[in-house]
mmCIF file of C-alpha atoms in Angstrom:
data_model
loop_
_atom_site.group_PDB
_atom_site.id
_atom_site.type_symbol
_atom_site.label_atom_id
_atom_site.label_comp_id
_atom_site.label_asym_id
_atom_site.label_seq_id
_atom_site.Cartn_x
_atom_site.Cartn_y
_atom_site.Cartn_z
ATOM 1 C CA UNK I 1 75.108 93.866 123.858
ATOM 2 C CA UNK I 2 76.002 94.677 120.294
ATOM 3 C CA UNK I 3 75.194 97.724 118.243
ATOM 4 C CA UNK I 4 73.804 97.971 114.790
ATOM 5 C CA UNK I 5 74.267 100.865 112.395
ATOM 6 C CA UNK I 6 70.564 101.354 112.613
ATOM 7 C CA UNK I 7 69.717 101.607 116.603
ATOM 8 C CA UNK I 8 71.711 103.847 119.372
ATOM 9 C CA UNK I 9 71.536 100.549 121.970
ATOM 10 C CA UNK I 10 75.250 101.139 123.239
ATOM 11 C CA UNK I 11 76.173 104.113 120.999
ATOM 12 C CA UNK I 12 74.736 106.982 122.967
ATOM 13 C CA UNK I 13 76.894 109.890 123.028
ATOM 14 C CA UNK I 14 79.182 108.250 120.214
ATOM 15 C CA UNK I 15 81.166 110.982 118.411
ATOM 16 C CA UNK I 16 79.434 112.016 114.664
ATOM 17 C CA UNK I 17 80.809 110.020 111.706
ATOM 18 C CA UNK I 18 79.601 110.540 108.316
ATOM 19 C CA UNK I 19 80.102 106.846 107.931
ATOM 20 C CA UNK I 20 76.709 106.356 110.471
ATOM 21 C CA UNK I 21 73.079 105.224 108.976
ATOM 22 C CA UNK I 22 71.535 107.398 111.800
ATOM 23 C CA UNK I 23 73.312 109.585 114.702
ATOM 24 C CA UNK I 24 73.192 108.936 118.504
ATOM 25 C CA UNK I 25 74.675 112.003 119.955
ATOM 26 C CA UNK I 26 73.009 114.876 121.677
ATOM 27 C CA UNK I 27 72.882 116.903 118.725
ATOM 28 C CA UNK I 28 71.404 114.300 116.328
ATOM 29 C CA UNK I 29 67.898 115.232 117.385
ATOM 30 C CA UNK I 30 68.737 119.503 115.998
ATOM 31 C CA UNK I 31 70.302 117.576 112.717
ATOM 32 C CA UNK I 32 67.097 115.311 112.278
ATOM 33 C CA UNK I 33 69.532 112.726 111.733
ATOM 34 C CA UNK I 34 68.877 110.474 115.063
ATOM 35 C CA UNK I 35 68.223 106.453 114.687
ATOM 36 C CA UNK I 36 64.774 105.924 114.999
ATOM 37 C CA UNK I 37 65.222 104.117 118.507
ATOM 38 C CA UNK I 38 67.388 107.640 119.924
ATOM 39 C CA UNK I 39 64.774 108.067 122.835
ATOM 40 C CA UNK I 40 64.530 104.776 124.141
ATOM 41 C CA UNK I 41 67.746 104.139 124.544
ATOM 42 C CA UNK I 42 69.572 107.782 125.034
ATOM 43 C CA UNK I 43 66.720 109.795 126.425
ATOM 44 C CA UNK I 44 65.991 111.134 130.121
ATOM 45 C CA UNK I 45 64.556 107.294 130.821
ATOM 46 C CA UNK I 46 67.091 105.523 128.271
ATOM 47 C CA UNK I 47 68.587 102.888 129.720
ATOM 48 C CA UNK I 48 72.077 102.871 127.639
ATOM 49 C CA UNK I 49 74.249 105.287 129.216
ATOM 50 C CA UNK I 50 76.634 107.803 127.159
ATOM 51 C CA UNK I 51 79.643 106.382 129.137
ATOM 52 C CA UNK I 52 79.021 102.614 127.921
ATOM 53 C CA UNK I 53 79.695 103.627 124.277
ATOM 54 C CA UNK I 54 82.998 102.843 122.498
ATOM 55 C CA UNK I 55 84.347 106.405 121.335
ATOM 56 C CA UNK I 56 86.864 106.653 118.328
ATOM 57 C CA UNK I 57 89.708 107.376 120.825
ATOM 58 C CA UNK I 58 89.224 104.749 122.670
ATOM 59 C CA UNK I 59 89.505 102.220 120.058
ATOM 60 C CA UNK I 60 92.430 104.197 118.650
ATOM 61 C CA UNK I 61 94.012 103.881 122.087
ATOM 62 C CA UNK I 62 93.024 100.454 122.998
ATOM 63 C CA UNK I 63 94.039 99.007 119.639
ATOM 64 C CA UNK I 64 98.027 100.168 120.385
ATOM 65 C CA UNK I 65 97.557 98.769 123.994
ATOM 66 C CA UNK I 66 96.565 95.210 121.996
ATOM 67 C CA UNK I 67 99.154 95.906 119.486
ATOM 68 C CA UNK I 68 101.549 95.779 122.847
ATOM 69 C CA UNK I 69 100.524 92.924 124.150
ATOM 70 C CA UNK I 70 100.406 90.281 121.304
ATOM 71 C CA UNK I 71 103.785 88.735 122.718
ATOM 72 C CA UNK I 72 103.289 85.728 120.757
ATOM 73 C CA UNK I 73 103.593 87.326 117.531
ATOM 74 C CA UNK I 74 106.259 86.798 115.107
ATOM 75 C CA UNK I 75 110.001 88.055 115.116
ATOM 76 C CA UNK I 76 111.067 89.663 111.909
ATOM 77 C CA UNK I 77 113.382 86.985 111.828
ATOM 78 C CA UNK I 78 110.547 84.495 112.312
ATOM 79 C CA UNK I 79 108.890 85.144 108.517
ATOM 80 C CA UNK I 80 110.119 85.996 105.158
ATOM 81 C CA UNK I 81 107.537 87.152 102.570
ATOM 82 C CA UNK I 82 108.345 87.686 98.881
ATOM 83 C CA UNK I 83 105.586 90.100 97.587
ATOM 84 C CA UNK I 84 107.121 90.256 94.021
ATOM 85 C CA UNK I 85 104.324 92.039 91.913
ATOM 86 C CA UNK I 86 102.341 94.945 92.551
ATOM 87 C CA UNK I 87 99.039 94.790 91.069
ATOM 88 C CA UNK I 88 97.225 97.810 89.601
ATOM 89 C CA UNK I 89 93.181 98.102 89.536
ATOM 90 C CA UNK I 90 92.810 97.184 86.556
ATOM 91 C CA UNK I 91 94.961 94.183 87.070
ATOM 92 C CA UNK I 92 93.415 92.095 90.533
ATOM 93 C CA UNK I 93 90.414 91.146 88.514
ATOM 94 C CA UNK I 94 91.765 89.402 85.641
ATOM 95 C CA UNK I 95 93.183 85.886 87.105
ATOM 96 C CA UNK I 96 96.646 86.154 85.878
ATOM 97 C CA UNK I 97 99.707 85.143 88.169
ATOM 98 C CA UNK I 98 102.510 87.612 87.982
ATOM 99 C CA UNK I 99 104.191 85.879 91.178
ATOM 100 C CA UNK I 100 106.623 82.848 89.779
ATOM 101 C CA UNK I 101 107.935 81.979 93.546
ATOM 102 C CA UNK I 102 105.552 81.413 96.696
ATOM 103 C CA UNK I 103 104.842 84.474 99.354
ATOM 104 C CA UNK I 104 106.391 82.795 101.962
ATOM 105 C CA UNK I 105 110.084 82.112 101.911
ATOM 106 C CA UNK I 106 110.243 80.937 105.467
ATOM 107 C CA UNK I 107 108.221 80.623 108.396
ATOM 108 C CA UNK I 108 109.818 79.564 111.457
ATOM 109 C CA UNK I 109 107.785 77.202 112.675
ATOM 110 C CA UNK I 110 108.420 76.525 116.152
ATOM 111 C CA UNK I 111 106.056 79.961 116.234
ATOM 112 C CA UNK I 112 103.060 76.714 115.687
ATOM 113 C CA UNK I 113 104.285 74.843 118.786
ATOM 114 C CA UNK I 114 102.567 78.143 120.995
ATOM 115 C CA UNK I 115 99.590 77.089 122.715
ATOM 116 C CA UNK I 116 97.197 79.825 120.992
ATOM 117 C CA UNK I 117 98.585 78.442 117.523
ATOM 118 C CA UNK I 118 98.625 75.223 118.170
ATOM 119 C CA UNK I 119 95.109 75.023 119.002
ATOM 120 C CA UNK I 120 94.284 77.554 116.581
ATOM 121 C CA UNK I 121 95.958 75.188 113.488
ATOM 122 C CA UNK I 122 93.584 72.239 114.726
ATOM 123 C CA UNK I 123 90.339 73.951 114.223
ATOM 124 C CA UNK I 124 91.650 74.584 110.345
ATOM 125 C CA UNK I 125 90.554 70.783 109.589
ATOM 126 C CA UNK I 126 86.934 71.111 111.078
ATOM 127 C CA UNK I 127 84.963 72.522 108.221
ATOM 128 C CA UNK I 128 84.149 71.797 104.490
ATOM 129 C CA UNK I 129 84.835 74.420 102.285
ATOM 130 C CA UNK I 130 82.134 74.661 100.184
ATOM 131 C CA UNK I 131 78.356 76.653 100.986
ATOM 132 C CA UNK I 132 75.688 74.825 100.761
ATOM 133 C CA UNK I 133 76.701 71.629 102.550
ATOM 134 C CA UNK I 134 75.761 71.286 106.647
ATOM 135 C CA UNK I 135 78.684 70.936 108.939
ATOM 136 C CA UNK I 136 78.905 68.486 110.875
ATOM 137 C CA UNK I 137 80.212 69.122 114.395
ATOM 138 C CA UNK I 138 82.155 66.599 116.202
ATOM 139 C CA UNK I 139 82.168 66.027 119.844
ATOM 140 C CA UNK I 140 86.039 66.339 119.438
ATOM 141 C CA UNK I 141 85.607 69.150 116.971
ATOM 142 C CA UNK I 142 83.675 71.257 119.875
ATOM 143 C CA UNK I 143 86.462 70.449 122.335
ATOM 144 C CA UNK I 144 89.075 71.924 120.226
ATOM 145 C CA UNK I 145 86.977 75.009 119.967
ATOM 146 C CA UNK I 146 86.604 74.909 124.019
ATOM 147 C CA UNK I 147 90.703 74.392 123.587
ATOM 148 C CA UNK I 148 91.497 77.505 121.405
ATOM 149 C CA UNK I 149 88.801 79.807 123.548
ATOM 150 C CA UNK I 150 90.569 78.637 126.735
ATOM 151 C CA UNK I 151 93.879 78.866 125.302
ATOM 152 C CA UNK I 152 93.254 82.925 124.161
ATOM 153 C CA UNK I 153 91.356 83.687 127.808
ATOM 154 C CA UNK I 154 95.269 82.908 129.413
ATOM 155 C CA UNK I 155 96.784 85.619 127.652
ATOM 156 C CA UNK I 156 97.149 89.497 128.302
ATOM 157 C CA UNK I 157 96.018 90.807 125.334
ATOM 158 C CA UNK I 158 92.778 88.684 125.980
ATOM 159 C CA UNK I 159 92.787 89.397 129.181
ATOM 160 C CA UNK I 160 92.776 93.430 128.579
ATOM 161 C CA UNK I 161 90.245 93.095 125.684
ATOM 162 C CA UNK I 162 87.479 91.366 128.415
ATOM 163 C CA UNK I 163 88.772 94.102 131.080
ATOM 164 C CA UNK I 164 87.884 97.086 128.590
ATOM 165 C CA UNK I 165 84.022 95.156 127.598
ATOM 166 C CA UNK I 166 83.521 95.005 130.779
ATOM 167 C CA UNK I 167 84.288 98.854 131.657
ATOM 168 C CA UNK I 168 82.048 98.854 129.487
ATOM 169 C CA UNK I 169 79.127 97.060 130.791
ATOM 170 C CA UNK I 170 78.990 94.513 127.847
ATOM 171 C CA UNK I 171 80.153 91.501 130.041
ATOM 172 C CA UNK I 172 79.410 90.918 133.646
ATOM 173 C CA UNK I 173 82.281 87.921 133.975
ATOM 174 C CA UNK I 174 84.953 86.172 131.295
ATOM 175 C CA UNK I 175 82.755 83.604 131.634
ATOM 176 C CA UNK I 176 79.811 85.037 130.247
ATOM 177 C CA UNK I 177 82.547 86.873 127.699
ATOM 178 C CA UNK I 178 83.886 83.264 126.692
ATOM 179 C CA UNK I 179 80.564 81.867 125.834
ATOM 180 C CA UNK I 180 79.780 84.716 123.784
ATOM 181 C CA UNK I 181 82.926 84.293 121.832
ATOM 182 C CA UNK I 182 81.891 80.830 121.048
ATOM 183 C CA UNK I 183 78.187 81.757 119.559
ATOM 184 C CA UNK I 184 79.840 84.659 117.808
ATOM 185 C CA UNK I 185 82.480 83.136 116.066
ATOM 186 C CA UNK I 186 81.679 79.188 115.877
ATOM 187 C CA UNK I 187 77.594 79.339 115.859
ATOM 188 C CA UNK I 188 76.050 78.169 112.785
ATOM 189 C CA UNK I 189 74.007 79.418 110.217
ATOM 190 C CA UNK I 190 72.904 79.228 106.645
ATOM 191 C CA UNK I 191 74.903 80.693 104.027
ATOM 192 C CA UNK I 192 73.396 78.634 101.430
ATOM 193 C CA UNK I 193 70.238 76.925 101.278
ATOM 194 C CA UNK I 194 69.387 76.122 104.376
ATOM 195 C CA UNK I 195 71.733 74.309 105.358
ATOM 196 C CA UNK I 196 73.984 75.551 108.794
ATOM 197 C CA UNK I 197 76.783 75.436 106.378
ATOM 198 C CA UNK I 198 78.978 78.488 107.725
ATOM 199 C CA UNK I 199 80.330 80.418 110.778
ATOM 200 C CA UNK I 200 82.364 83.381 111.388
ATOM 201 C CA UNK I 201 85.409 81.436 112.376
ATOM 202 C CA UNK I 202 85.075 79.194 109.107
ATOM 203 C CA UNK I 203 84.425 81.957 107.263
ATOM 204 C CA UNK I 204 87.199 84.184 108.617
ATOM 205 C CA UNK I 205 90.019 82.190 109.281
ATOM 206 C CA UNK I 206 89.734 78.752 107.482
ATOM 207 C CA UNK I 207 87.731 80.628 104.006
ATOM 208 C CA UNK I 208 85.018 79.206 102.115
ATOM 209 C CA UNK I 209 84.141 78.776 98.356
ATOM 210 C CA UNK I 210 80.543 80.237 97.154
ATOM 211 C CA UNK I 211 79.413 80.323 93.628
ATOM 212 C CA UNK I 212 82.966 79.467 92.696
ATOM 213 C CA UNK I 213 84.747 81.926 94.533
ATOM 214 C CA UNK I 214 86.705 81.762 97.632
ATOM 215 C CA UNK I 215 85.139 83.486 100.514
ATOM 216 C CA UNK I 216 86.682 84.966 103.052
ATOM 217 C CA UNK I 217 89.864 83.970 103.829
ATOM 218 C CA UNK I 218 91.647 86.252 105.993
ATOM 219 C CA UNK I 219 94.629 83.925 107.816
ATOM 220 C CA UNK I 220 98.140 84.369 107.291
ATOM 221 C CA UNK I 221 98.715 81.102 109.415
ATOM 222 C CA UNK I 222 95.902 79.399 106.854
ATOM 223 C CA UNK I 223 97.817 80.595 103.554
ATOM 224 C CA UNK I 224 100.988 79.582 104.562
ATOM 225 C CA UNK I 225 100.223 76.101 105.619
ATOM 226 C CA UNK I 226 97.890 75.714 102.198
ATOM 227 C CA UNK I 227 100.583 77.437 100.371
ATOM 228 C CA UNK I 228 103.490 74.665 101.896
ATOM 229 C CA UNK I 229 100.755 72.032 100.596
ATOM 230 C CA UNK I 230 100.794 73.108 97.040
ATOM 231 C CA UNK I 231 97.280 73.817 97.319
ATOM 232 C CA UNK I 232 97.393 77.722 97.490
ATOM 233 C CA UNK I 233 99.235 79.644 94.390
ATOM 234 C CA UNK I 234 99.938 83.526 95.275
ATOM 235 C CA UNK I 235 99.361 85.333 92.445
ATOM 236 C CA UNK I 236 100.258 89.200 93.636
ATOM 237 C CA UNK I 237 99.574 92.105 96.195
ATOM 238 C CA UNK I 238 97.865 95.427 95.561
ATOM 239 C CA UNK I 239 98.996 97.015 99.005
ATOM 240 C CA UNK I 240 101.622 96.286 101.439
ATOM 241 C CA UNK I 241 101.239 97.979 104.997
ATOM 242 C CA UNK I 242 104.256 100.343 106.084
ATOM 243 C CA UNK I 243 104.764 98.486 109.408
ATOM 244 C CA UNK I 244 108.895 97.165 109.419
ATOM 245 C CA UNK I 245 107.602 94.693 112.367
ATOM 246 C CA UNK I 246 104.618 92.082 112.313
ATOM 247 C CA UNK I 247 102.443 92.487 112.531
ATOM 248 C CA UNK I 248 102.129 94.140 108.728
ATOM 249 C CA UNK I 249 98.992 93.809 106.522
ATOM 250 C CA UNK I 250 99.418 92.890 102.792
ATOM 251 C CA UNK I 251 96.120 93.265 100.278
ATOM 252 C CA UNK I 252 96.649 90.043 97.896
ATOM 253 C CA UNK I 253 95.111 87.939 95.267
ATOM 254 C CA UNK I 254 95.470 84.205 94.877
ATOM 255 C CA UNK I 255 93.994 80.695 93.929
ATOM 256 C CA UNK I 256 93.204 78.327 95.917
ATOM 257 C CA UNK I 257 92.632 74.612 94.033
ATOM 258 C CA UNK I 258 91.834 76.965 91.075
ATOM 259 C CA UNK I 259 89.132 79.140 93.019
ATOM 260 C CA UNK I 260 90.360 83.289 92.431
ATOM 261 C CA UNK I 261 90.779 85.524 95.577
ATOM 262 C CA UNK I 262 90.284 88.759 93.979
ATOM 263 C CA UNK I 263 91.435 90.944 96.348
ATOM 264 C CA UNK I 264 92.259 89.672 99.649
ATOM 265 C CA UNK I 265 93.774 90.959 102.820
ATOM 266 C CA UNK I 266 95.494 89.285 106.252
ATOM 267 C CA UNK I 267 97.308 90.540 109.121
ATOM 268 C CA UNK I 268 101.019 88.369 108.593
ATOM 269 C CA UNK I 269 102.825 87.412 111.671
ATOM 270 C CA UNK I 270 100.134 88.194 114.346
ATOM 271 C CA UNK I 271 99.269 85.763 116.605
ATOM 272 C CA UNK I 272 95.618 84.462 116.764
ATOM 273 C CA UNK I 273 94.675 85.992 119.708
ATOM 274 C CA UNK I 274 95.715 89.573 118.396
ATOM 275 C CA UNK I 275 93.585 88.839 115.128
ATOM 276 C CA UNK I 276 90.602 87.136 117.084
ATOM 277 C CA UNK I 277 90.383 89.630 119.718
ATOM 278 C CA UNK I 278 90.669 92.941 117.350
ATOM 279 C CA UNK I 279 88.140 91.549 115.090
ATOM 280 C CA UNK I 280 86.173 91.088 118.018
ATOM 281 C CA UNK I 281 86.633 94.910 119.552
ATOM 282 C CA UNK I 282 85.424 95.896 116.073
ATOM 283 C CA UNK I 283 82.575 93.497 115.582
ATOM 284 C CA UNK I 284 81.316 94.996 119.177
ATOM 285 C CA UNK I 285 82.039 98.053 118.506
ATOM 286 C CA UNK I 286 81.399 99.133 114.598
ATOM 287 C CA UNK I 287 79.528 96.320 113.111
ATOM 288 C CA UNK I 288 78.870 97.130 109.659
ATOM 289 C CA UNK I 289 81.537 99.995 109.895
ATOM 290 C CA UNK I 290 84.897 100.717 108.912
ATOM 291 C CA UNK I 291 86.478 100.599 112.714
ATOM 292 C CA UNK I 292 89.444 103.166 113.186
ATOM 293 C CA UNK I 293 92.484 101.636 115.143
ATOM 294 C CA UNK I 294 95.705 102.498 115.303
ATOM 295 C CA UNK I 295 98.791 100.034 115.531
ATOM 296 C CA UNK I 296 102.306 101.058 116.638
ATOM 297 C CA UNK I 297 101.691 104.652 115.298
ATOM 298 C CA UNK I 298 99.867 103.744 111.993
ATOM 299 C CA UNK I 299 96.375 103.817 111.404
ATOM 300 C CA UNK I 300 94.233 101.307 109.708
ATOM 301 C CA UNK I 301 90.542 99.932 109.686
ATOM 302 C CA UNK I 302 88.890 96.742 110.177
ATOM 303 C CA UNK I 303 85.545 96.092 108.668
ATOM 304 C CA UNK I 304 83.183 93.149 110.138
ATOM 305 C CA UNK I 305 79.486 92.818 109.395
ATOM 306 C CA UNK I 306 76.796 90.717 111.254
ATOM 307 C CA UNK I 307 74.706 87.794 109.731
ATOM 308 C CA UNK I 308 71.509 89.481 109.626
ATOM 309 C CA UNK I 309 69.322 86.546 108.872
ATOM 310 C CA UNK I 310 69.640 84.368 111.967
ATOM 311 C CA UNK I 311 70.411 85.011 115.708
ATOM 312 C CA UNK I 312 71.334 83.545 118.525
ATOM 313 C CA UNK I 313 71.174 84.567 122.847
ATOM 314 C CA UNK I 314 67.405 86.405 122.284
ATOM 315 C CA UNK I 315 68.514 88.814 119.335
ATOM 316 C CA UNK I 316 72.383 88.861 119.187
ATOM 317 C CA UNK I 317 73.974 88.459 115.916
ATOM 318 C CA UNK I 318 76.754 85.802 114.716
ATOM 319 C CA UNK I 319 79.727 87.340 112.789
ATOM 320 C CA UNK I 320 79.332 87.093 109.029
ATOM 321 C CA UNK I 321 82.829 88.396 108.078
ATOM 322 C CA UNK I 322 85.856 90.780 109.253
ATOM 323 C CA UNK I 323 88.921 91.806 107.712
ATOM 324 C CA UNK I 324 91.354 94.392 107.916
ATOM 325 C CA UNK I 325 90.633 97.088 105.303
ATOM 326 C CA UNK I 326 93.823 97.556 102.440
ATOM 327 C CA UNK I 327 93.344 101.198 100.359
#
């Protein structure tokens, strides 16, 4: 179901990239640059056919097709943002805030009354920050997960995501897709020591502090709320995505209750389907990769990794982080 950088199961035929561990197309083997498992899965008696792999252009052209579809994402009279300072290298590292007012100037929030946010906002509540300490998962908890996962499934973008993985012989029905994206994103595991303290959807959306850092945080729905709150102080951006519309990408550093984001990055003004189901293109796609999309005419990547040290579903892999990629 998923690929690795290290194996060719769904990547035979998969254009070269220098980016690749090990090669899966025909002319890996002349190269000497094949992954080890090549034959099994892409020779005469492989059983993962060339046309089941995700090509660049494909993501490149399903990516705008998403970009199309995420009707629920903000007007550019919906959200203000006040970037104010631009940080330099040298400069994201060293704690200061050079931002006096807040990022957000306004956020219309009737955008929060939408079924896909609305859900989305109550899972932000459901998790403990902090590594090392098991979550506990509420019978309630779950069916607000089973709410936002049903809630996504009803809308196009969704909808057009499940009809490409299964083109592609990764799903045989949106139920079987749906269940998936519940392991994937809300199955625990063990960050810390031991304990099933994390998930991708924790990690990703809601963020998480480790060794006094925060971790992950990715949500432009998550900052602003936190931000409103007091809670979250916006300290400055390093890169600011050339996109007039939202969605638009800004690379940032802030605190949050005196834990430093170094350097940061969030879609603003998607909605959570559009971020949820790109991540999850990518995750299927390019895991450990920088995956190459393309939204309304500009291109930018998304990196996502899988936890490596647990799995779930005999041998698929939980999401340990994604994030859109800012220079």
């Amino acid at each position: 179901l998923y690929t690795t950088p290290d194996s060719c199961e769904g990547r035979c035929g998969e254009p070269f990239s220098e980016e690749d561990e090990c090669h899966c197309h025909s002319e890996c083997g002349g190269h000497h640059n094949c992954c080890e498992d090549y034959e099994r899965h892409c020779g005469p008696a492989g059983f993962s056919r060339s046309s089941d792999s995700i090509t660049d252009q494909e993501l490149l052209e399903l990516s705008e097709e998403l970009y199309g579809m995420d009707h629920n994402k903000a007007r550019p009279s919906d959200i203000a943002i006040h970037p104010q300072h631009l940080a330099g290298p040298e400069e994201t590292g060293d704690k200061q805030d050079r931002s006096p007012q807040p990022l957000y100037k306004y956020v219309n929030e009737e955008l929060f009354s939408k079924p896909t946010y609305a859900s989305f906002i109550k899972l932000l509540d459901n998790y403990q920050r902090a590594t090392g300490r098991e979550e506990e998962v509420t019978a309630e908890e779950l069916r607000e997960q089973d709410r936002f996962l049903q809630e996504v499934m009803e809308t196009e973008l969704m909808k057009r995501l499940f009809a490409f993985l299964q083109g592609k012989n990764r799903y045989g029905s949106e139920r079987e897709f749906l269940q998936d994206l519940k392991e994937m994103w809300f199955g625990l595991y063990s960050r810390g020591d031991g304990e099933r303290d994390s998930s991708g959807f924790e990690h990703v959306f809601s963020g998480e502090v480790k060794k006094g850092k925060v971790s992950g945080f990715h949500n432009w729905i998550r900052f602003y709320l936190l931000e409103k709150q007091g809670v979250v102080n916006y300290f400055s951006h390093n890169f600011n995505g050339p996109w007039d519309t939202y969605p638009d990408v800004l690379g940032l550093q802030f605190s949050w209750d005196g834990f430093y984001k170094e350097v940061g990055s969030a879609f603003i003004g998607c909605s959570p389907e559009f971020e949820l189901g790109l991540y999850t293109l990518c995750f299927l796609a390019r895991p450990g990769r920088p995956c190459h999309l393309s939204l309304g005419g500009h291109r930018l990547s998304v990196q996502t990794y899988p936890w490596t040290k647990s799995t779930y579903g005999g041998g698929r892999r939980f999401i340990a982080t994604a994030y859109v990629m800012s220079p």
